[in-house]
Short mmCIF file of N, CA and C in Angstrom, two decimals:
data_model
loop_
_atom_site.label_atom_id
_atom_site.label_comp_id
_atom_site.label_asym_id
_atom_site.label_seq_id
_atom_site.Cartn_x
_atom_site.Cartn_y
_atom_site.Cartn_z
N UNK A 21 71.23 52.39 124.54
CA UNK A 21 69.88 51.83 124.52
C UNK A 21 69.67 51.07 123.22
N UNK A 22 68.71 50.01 123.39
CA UNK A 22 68.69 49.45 122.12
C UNK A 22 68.20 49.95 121.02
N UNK A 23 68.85 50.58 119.70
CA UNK A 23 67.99 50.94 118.62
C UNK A 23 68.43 52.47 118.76
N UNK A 24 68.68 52.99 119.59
CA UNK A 24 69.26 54.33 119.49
C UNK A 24 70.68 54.54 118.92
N UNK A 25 70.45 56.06 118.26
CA UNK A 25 71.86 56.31 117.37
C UNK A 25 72.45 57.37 118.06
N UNK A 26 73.54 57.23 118.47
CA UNK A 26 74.68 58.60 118.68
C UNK A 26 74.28 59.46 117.90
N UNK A 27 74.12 60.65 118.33
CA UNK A 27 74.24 62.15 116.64
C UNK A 27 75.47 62.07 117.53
N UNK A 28 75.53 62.51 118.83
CA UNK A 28 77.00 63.27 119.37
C UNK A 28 77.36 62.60 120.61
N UNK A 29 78.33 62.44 121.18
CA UNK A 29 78.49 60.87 122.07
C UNK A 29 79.45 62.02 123.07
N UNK A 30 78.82 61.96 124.61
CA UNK A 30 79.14 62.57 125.27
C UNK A 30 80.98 61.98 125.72
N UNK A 31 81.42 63.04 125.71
CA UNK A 31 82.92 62.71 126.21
C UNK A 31 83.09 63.12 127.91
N UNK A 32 83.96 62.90 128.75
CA UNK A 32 84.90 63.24 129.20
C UNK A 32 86.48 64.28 129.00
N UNK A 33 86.39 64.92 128.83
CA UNK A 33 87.71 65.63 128.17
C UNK A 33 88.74 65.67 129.02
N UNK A 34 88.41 65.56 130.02
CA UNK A 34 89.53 65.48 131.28
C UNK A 34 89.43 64.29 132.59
N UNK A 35 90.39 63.44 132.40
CA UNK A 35 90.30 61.78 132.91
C UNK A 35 89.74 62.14 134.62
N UNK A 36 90.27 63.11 134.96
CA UNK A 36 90.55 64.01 136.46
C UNK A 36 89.02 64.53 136.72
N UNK A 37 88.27 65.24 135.61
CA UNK A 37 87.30 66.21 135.97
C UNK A 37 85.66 65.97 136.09
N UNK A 38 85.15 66.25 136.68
CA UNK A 38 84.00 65.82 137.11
C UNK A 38 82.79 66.74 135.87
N UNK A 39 83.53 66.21 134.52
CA UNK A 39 82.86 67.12 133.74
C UNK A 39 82.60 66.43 132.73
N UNK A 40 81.04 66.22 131.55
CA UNK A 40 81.09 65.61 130.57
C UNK A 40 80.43 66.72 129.67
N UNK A 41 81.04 66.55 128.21
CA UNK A 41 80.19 66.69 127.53
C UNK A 41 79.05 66.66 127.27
N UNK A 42 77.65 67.48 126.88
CA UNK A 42 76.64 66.76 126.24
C UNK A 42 76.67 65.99 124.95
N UNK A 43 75.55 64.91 124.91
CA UNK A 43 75.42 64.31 123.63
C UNK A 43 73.79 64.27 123.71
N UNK A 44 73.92 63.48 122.47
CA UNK A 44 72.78 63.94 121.51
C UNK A 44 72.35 62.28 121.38
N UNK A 45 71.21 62.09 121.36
CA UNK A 45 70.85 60.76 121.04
C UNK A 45 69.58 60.66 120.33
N UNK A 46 69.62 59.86 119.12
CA UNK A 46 68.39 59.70 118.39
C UNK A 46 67.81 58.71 118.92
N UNK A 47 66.20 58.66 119.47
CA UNK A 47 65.74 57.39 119.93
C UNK A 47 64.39 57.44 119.53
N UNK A 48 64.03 57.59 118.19
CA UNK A 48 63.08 57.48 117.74
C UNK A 48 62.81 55.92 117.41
N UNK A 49 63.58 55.00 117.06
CA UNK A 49 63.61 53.45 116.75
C UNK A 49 63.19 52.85 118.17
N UNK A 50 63.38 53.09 119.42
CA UNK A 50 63.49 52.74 120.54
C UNK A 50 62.18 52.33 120.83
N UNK A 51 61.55 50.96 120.85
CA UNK A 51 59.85 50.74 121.10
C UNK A 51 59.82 50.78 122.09
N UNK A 52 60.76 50.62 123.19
CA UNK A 52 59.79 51.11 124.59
C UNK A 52 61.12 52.19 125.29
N UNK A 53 60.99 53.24 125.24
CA UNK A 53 61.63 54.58 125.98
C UNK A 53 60.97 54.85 127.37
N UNK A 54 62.00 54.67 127.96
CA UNK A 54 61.69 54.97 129.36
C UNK A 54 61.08 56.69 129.56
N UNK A 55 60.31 56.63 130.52
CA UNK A 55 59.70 57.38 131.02
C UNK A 55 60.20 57.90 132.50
N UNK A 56 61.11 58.46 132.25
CA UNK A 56 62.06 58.93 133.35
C UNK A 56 62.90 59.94 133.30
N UNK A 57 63.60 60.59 134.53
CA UNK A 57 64.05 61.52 134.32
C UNK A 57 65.37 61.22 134.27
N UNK A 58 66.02 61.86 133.35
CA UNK A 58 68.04 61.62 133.04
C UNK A 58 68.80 62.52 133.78
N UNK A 59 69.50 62.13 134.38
CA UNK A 59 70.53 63.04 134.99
C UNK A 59 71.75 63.25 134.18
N UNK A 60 72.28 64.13 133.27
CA UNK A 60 73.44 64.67 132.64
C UNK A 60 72.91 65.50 131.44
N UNK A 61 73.93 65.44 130.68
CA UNK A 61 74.07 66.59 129.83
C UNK A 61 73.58 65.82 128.67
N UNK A 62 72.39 64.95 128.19
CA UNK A 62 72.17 64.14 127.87
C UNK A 62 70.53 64.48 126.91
N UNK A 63 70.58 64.83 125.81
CA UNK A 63 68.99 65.06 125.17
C UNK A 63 68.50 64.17 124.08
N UNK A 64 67.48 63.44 124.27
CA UNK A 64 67.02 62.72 123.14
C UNK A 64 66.16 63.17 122.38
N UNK A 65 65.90 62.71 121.20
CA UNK A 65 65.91 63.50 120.06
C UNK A 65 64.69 62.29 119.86
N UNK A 66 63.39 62.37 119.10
CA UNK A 66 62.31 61.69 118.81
C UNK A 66 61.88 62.15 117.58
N UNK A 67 61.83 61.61 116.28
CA UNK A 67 61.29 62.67 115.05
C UNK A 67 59.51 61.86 114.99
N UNK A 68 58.75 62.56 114.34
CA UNK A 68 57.40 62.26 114.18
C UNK A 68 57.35 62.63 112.63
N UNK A 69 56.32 61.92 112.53
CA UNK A 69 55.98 62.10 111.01
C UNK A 69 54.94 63.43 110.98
N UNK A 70 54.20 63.56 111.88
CA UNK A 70 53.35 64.88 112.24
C UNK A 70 53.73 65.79 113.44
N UNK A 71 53.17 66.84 113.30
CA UNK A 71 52.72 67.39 114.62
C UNK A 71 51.83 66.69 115.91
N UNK A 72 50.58 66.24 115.19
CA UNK A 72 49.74 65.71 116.38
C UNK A 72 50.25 64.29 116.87
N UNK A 73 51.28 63.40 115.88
CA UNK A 73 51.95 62.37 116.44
C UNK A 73 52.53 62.70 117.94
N UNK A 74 53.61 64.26 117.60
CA UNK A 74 54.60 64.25 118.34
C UNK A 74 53.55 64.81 120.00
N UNK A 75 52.62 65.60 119.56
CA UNK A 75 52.04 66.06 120.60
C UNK A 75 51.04 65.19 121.70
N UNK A 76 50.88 64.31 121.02
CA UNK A 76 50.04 62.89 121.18
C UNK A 76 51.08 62.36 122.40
N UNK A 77 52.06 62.03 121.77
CA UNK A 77 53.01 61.12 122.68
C UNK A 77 53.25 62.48 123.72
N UNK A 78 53.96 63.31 123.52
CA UNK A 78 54.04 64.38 124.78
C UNK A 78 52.89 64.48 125.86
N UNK A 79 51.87 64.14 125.22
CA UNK A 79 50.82 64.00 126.82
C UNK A 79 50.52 62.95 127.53
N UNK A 80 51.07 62.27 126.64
CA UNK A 80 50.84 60.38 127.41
C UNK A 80 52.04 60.51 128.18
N UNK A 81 52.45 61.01 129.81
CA UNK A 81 52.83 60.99 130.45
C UNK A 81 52.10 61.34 131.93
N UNK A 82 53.04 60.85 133.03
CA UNK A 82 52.31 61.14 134.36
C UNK A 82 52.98 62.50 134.79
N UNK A 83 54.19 63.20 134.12
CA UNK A 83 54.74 64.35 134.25
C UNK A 83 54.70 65.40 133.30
N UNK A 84 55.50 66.40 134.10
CA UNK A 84 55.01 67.47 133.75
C UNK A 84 56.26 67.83 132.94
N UNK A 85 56.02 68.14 131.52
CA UNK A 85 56.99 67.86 130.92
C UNK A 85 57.41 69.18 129.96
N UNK A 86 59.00 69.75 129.63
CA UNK A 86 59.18 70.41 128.34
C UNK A 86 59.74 70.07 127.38
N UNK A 87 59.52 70.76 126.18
CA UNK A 87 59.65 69.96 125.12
C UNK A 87 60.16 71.18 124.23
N UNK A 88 60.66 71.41 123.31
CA UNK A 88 61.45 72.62 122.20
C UNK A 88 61.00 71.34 120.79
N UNK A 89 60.51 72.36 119.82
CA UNK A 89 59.59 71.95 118.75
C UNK A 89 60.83 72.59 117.78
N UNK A 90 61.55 71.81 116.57
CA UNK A 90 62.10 72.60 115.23
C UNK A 90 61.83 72.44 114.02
#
């Protein structure tokens, strides 16, 4: 995606196997992030300068959404 950074870049480990790694993607730079659901092993990562930033954007959606706070 444009503006997003690898932390961890999902592999394949086996050319044969119907199996990937998860990765990790920073997409906090990203001005317009889709609003959709991802299919894989796949988590993006959003930093906020606040709390009520990050919680702000978590409700401006039409879904029903979870979220893990660190």
């Amino acid at each position: 995606a444009n503006g997003a950074v690898a932390l961890l870049e999902m592999t394949q480990p086996q050319a044969q196997a119907a199996l990937l790694t998860p990765g990790i993607l920073d997409v906090t730079a990203v001005a317009d992030r889709p609003d959709e659901e991802l299919f894989g092993p796949l988590l993006q990562v959003i930093r906020y300068a606040d709390f009520e930033a990050a919680i702000a954007e978590a409700n401006d959606t039409d879904f029903g959404l979870a979220a893990g706070l660190l």
